[in-house]
Coordinates of C-alpha atoms and ligand atoms in Angstrom, one line a residue:
X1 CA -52.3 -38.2 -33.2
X2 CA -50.7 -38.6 -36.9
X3 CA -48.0 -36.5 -37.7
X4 CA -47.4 -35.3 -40.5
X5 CA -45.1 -36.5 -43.1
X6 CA -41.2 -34.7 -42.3
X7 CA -40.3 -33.1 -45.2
X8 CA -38.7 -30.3 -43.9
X9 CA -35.0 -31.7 -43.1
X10 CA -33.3 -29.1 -43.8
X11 CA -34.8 -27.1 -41.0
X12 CA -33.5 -29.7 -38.7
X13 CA -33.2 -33.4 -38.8
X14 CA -33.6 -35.9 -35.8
X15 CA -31.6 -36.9 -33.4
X16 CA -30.1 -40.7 -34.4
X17 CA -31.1 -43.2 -31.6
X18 CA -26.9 -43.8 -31.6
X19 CA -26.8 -40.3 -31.5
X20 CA -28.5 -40.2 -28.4
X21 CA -27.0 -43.4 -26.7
X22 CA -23.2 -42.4 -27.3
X23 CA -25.1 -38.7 -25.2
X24 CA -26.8 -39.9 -22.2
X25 CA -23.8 -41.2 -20.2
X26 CA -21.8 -37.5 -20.5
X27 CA -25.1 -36.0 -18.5
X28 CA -24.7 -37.7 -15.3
X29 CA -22.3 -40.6 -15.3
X30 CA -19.7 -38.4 -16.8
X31 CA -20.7 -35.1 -16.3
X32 CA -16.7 -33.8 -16.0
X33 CA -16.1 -30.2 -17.0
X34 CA -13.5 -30.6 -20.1
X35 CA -11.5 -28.4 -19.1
X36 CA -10.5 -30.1 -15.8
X37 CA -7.6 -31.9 -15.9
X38 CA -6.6 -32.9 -12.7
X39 CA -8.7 -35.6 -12.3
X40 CA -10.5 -38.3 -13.7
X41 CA -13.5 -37.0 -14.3
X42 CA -12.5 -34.1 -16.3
X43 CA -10.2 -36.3 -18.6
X44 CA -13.0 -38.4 -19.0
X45 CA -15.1 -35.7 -20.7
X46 CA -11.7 -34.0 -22.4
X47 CA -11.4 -37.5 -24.1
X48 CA -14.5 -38.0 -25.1
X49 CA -14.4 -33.9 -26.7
X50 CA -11.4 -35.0 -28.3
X51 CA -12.7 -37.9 -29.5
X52 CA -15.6 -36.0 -31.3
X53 CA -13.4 -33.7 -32.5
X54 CA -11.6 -36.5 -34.0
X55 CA -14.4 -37.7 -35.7
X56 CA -16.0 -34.1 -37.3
X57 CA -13.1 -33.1 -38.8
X58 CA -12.7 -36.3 -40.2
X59 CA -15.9 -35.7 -41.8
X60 CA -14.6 -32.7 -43.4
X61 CA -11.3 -33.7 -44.2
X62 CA -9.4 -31.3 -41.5
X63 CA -7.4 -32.0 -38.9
X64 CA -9.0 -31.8 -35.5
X65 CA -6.9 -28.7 -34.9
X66 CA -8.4 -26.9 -37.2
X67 CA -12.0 -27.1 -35.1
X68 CA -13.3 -25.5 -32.8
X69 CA -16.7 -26.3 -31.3
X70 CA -19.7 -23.9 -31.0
X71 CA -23.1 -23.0 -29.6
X72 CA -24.3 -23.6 -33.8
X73 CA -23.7 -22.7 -36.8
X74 CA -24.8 -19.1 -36.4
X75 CA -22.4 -18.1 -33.9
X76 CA -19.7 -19.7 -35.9
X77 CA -20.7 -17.5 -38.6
X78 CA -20.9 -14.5 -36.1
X79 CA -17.4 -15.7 -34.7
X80 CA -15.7 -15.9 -38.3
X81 CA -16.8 -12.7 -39.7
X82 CA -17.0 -10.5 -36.5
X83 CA -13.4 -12.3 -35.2
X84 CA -11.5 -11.7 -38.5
X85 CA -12.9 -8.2 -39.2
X86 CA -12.3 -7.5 -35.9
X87 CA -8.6 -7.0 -37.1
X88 CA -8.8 -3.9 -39.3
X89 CA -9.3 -0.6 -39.3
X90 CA -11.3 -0.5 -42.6
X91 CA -12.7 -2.7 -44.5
X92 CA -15.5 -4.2 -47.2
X93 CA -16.9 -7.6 -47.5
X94 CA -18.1 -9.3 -50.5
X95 CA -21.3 -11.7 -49.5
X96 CA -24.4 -12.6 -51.9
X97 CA -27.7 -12.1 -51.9
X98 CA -29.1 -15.3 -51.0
X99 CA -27.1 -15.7 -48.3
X100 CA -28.9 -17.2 -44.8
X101 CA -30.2 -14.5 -42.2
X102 CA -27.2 -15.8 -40.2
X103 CA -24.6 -14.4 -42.6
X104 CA -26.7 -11.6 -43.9
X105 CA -27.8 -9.9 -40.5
X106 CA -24.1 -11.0 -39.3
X107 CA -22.9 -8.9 -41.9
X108 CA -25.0 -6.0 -42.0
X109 CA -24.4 -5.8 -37.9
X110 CA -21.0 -4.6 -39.2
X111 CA -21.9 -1.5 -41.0
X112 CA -22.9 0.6 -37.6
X113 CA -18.8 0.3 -37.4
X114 CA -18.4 1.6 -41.1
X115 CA -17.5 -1.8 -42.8
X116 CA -18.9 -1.8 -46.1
X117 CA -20.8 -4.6 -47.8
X118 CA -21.2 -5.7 -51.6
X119 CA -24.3 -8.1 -52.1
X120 CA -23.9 -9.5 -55.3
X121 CA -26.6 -10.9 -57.2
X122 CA -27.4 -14.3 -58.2
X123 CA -27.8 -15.4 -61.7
X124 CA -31.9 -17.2 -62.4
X125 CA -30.1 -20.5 -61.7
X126 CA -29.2 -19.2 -58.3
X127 CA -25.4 -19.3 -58.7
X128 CA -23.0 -16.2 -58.2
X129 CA -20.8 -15.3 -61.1
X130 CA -17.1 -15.6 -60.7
X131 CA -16.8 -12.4 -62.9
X132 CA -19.1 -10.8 -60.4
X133 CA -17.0 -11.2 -57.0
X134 CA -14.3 -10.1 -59.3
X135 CA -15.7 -7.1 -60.4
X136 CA -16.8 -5.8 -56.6
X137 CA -13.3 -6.7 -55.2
X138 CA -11.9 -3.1 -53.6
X139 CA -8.4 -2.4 -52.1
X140 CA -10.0 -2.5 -48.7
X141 CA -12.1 -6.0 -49.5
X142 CA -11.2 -7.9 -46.6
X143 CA -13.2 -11.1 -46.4
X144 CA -15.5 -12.9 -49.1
X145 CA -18.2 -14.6 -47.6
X146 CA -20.5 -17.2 -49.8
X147 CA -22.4 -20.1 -48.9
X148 CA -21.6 -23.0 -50.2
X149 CA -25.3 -25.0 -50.7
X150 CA -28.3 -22.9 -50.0
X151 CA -31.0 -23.7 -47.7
X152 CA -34.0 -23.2 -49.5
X153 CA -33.2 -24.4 -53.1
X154 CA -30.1 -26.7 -52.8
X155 CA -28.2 -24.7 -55.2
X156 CA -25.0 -25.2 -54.9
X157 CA -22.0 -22.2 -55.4
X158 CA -19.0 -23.7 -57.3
X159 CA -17.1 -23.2 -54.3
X160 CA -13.6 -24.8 -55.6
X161 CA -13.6 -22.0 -58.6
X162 CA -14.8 -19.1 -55.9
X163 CA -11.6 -20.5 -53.4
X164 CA -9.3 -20.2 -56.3
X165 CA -10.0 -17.0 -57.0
X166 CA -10.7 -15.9 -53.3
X167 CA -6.4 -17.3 -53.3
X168 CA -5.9 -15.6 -56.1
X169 CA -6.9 -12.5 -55.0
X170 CA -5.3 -12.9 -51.5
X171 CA -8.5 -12.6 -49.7
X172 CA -10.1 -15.6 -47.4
X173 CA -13.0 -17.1 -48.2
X174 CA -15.3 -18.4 -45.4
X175 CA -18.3 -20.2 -46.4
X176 CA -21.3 -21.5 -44.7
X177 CA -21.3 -25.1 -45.5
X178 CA -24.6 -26.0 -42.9
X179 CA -26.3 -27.3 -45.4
X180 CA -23.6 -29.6 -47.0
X181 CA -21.9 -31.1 -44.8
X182 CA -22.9 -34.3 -43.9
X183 CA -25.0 -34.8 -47.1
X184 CA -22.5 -34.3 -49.8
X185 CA -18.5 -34.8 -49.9
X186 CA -17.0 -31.8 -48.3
X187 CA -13.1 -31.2 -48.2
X188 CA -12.9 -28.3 -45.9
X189 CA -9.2 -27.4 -47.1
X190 CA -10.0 -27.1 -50.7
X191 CA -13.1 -25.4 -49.8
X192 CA -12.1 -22.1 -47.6
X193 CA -10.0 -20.5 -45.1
X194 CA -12.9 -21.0 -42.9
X195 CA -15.9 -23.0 -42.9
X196 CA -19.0 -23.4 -40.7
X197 CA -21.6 -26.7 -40.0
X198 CA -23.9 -27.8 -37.5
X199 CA -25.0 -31.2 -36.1
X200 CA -28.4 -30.6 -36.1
X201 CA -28.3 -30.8 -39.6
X202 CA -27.3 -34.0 -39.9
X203 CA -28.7 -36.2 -37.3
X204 CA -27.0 -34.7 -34.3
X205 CA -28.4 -32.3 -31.5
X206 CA -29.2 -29.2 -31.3
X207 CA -27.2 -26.3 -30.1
X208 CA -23.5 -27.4 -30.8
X209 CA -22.1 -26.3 -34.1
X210 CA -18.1 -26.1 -35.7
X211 CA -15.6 -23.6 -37.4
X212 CA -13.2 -24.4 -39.4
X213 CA -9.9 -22.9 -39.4
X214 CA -7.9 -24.0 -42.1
X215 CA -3.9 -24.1 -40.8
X216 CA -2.4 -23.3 -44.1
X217 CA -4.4 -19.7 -44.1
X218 CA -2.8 -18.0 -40.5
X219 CA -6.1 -16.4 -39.9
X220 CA -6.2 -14.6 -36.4
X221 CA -9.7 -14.4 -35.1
X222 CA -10.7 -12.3 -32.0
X223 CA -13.1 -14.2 -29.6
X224 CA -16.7 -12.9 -29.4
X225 CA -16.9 -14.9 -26.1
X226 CA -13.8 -13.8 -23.9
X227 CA -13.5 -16.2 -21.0
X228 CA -11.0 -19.0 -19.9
X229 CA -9.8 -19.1 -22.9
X230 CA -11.6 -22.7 -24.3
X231 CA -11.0 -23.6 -28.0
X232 CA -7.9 -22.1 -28.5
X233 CA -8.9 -19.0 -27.3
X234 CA -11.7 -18.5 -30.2
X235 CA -14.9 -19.3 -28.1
X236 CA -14.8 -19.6 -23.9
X237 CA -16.9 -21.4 -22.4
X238 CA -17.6 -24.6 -20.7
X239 CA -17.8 -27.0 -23.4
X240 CA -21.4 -28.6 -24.2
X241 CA -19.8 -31.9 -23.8
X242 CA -23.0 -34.2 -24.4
X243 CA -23.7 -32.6 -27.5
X244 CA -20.0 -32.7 -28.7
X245 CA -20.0 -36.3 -28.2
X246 CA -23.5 -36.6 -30.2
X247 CA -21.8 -34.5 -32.9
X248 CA -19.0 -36.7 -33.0
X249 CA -21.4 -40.2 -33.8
X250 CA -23.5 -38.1 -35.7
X251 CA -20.3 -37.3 -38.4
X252 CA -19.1 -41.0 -38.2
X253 CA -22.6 -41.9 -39.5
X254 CA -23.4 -39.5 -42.1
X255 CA -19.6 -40.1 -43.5
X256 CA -20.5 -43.9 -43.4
X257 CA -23.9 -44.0 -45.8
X258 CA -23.3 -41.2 -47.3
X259 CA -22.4 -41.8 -51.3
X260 CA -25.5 -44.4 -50.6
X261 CA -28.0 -42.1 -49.4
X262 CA -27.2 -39.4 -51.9
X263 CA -28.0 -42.3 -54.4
X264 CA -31.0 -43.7 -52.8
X265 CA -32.2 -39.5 -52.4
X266 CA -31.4 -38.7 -55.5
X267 CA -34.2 -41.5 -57.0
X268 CA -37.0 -40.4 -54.5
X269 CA -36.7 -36.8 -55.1
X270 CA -37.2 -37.8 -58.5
X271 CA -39.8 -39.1 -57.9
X272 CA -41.5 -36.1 -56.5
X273 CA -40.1 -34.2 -59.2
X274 CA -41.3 -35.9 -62.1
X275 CA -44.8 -36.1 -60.4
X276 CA -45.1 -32.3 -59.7
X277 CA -43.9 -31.7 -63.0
X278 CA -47.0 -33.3 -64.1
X279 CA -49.7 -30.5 -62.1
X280 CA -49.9 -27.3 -64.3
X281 CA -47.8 -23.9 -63.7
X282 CA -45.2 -25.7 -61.3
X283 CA -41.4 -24.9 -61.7
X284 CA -38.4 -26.4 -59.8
X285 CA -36.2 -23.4 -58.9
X286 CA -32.9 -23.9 -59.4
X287 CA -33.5 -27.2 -61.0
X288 CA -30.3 -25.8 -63.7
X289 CA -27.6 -25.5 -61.3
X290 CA -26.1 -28.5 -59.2
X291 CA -27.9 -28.5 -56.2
X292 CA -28.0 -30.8 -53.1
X293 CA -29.6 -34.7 -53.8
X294 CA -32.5 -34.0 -51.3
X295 CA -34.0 -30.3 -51.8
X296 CA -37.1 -29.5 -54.1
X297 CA -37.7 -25.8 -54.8
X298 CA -41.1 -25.7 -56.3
X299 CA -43.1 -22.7 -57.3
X300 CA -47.0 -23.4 -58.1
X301 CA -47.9 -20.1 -59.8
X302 CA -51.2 -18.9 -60.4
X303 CA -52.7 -19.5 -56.8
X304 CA -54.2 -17.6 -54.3
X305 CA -51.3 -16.3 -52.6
X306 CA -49.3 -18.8 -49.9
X307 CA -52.1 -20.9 -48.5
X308 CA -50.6 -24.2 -49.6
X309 CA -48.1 -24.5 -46.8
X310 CA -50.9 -23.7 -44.5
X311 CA -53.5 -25.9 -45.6
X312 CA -51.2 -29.2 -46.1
X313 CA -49.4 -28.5 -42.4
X314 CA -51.4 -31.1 -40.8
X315 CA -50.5 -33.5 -43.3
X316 CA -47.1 -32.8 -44.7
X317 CA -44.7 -30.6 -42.9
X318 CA -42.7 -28.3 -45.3
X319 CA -41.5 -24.5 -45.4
X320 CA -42.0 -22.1 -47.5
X321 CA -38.8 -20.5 -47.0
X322 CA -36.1 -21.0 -43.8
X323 CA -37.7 -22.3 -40.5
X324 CA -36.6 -18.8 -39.2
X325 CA -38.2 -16.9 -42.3
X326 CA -41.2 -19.3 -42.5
X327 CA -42.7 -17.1 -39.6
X328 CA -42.9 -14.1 -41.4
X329 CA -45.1 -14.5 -44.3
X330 CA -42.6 -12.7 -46.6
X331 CA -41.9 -13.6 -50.3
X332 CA -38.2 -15.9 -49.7
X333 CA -34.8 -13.0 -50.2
X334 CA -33.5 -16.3 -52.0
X335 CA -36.3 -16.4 -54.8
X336 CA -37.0 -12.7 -55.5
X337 CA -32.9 -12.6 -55.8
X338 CA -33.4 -15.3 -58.3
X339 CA -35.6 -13.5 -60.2
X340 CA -38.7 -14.9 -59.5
X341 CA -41.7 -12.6 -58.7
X342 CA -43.3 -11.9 -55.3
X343 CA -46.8 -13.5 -55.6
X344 CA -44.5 -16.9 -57.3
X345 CA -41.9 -16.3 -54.5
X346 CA -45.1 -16.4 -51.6
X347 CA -46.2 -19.5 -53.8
X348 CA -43.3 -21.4 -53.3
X349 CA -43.0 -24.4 -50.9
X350 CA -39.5 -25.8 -50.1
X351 CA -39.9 -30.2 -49.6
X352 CA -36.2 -31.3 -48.1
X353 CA -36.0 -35.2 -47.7
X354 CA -33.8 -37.2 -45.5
X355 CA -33.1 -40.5 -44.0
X356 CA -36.4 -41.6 -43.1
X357 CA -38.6 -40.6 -46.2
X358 CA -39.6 -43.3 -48.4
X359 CA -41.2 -43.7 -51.8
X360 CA -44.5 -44.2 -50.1
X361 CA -44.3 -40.6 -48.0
X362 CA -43.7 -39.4 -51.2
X363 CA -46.8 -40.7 -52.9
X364 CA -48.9 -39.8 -49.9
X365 CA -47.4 -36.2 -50.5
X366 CA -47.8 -35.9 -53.9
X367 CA -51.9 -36.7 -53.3
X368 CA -51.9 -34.8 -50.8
X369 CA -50.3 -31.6 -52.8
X370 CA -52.4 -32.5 -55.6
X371 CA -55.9 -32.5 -53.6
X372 CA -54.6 -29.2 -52.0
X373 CA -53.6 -27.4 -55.3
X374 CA -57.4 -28.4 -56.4
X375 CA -58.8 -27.2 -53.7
X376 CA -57.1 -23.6 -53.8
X377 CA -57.8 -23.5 -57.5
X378 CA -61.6 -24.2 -57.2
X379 CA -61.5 -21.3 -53.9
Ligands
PLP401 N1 -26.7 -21.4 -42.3 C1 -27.6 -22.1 -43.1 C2 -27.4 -22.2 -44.5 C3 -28.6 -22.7 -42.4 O1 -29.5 -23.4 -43.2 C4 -28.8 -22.6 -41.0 C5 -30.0 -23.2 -40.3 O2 -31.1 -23.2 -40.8 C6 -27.8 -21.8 -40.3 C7 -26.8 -21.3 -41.0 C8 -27.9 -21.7 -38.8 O3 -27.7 -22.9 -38.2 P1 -27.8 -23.1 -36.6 O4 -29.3 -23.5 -36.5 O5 -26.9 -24.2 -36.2 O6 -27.5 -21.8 -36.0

């Protein structure tokens, strides 16, 4: 069976065949429980967890103190926001409005327990104002929370201004930064207070994410997982330590061909770019702000409502919003915030590219889109 082409890498990417290698010994061979020190075995895997830790903070710039290890990215974003506001009374949060489910259903969790919540708005380029978040602070606004490169356009927020200001202001910033690390430069410390990624985003496995804490911000968060106390008492549980030690290779890599690949992206997105700029009624959303090298946003207006994801899935596999909100055929919370309208939002389609998509795929795709968008036209 042919599969179709991958375009969809920013749903999740696969597994390096390193990635994998440096794994398989921590199932069986090594199969210690990190936490048990007494003997070899244990030290074995506590070295190896160290060792990963080692090498994803690198990749962010932090010290390995400032990690802790999780389940994914979404519980470190439940962890972050539920942990801190666990520590007051009171309080409002500043978020945005095309925020991922994971912080948006995080957040809105909260307001059974009378936390309030500002969604700012976006501006059509998908970027927050500065004189927005400044305008909805509150005496009780407790925690700012903004991503830093959305899922399903790219777009990136200007993080360093936001983390000024959030300092400024005295109130931490945590930002989701699943979709940059590991595909641009990210230097956690000048970024947030805290910080959130996940390996399967960049050529690691499934199920293991990080949080970063950053050491200079004294940020107390209470565990959602009480237990023996693993990660500095943040998040119990027996580590995952397989998947730590794929994370680990997985962050050495992407740090290595990185500036390389962003290059080498950069040209083939352009490519697909400049050739859907050439079918009528398509727009690149977000295409004015700085987004990530390896998303395309693309609205083809004027067709019968959403088939085109459907009818190229056997041939090119792309979303049409988040794998999560792909399911639902709903018009994308990220475009509609943007201003785009709900039959354009429904005919949107987001292409992400990664390691393994050449110019070719991208020729085959762009036929292939072309021969669709004819064939809805003409239905
Ligand atoms: N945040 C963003 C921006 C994402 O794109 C995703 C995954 O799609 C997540 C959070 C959740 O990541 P995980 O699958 O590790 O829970």
């Amino acid at each position: 069976m042919q599969l179709p082409i991958y375009l969809d890498y920013n749903a999740t990417t696969p597994c390096l065949p390193e990635v994998v290698e440096a794994m398989i010994p921590y199932f069986a061979q090594h199969f210690g429980n990190a936490s048990s020190k007494n003997y070899l075995q244990g030290l074995v895997a506590e070295d190896a967890v160290e060792c990963a830790r080692e090498q994803v903070a690198t990749l962010v710039n932090a010290t390995p103190q400032e990690i802790i290890f999780t389940s994914s990215a979404t519980e470190a974003i439940n962890t972050a926001i539920k942990g801190y506001l666990n520590n007051f009374a009171e309080a409002h949060i500043i978020t945005v409005a095309t925020e991922h489910k994971a912080v948006l259903e995080t957040c809105a969790s909260l307001t059974d327990k009378g936390i309030t919540i500002t969604y700012l708005p976006v501006q059509e380029n998908g970027m927050v104002a500065l004189s927005a978040i400044k305008n909805a602070v509150r005496p009780i606004t407790r925690l700012l929370v903004i991503m830093l490169a959305n899922n399903e356009t790219g777009v990136l927020q200007p993080i360093k201004e936001i983390y000024q200001l959030a300092q400024s202001l005295r109130i931490p910033l945590f930002t989701d930064a699943t979709q940059a690390v590991g595909k641009i430069p990210v230097n956690a410390a000048e970024t947030a207070d805290l910080l959130c990624f996940s390996a399967h985003k960049m050529y690691g496995p499934k199920g293991v994410g990080a949080l970063y804490i950053n050491k200079k911000s004294a940020i107390h968060l209470h565990p959602l997982l009480h237990g023996g106390g693993h990660e500095r008492n943040v998040r119990s549980g027996t580590l995952n330590v397989p998947a730590i030690v794929g994370f680990g290779v997985a962050a050495e890599y992407v740090q290595q061909c990185m500036y390389e690949e962003i290059e080498r992206l950069l040209l083939v997105r352009n490519r697909l770019e400049q050739a859907l700029a050439t079918l009528p009624n398509v727009t690149i959303n977000g295409q004015q702000a700085p987004r990530l090298p390896h998303v395309t946003n693309a609205t083809f207006s004027a067709l019968p409502t959403s088939n085109l994801v459907k009818l190229l899935s056997t041939k090119v596999a792309i979303s049409s919003g988040s794998a999560c909100s792909s399911v639902v055929n709903q018009p994308s919370h990220v475009l509609t915030a943007m201003g785009i309208d709900t039959l354009d939002a429904l005919n949107s389609v987001r292409f992400s590219l990664g390691k393994y998509t050449t110019d070719s795929d991208i020729d085959s795709v762009i036929e292939e889109v072309k021969q669709a968008v004819t064939q809805l036209q003409s239905s």
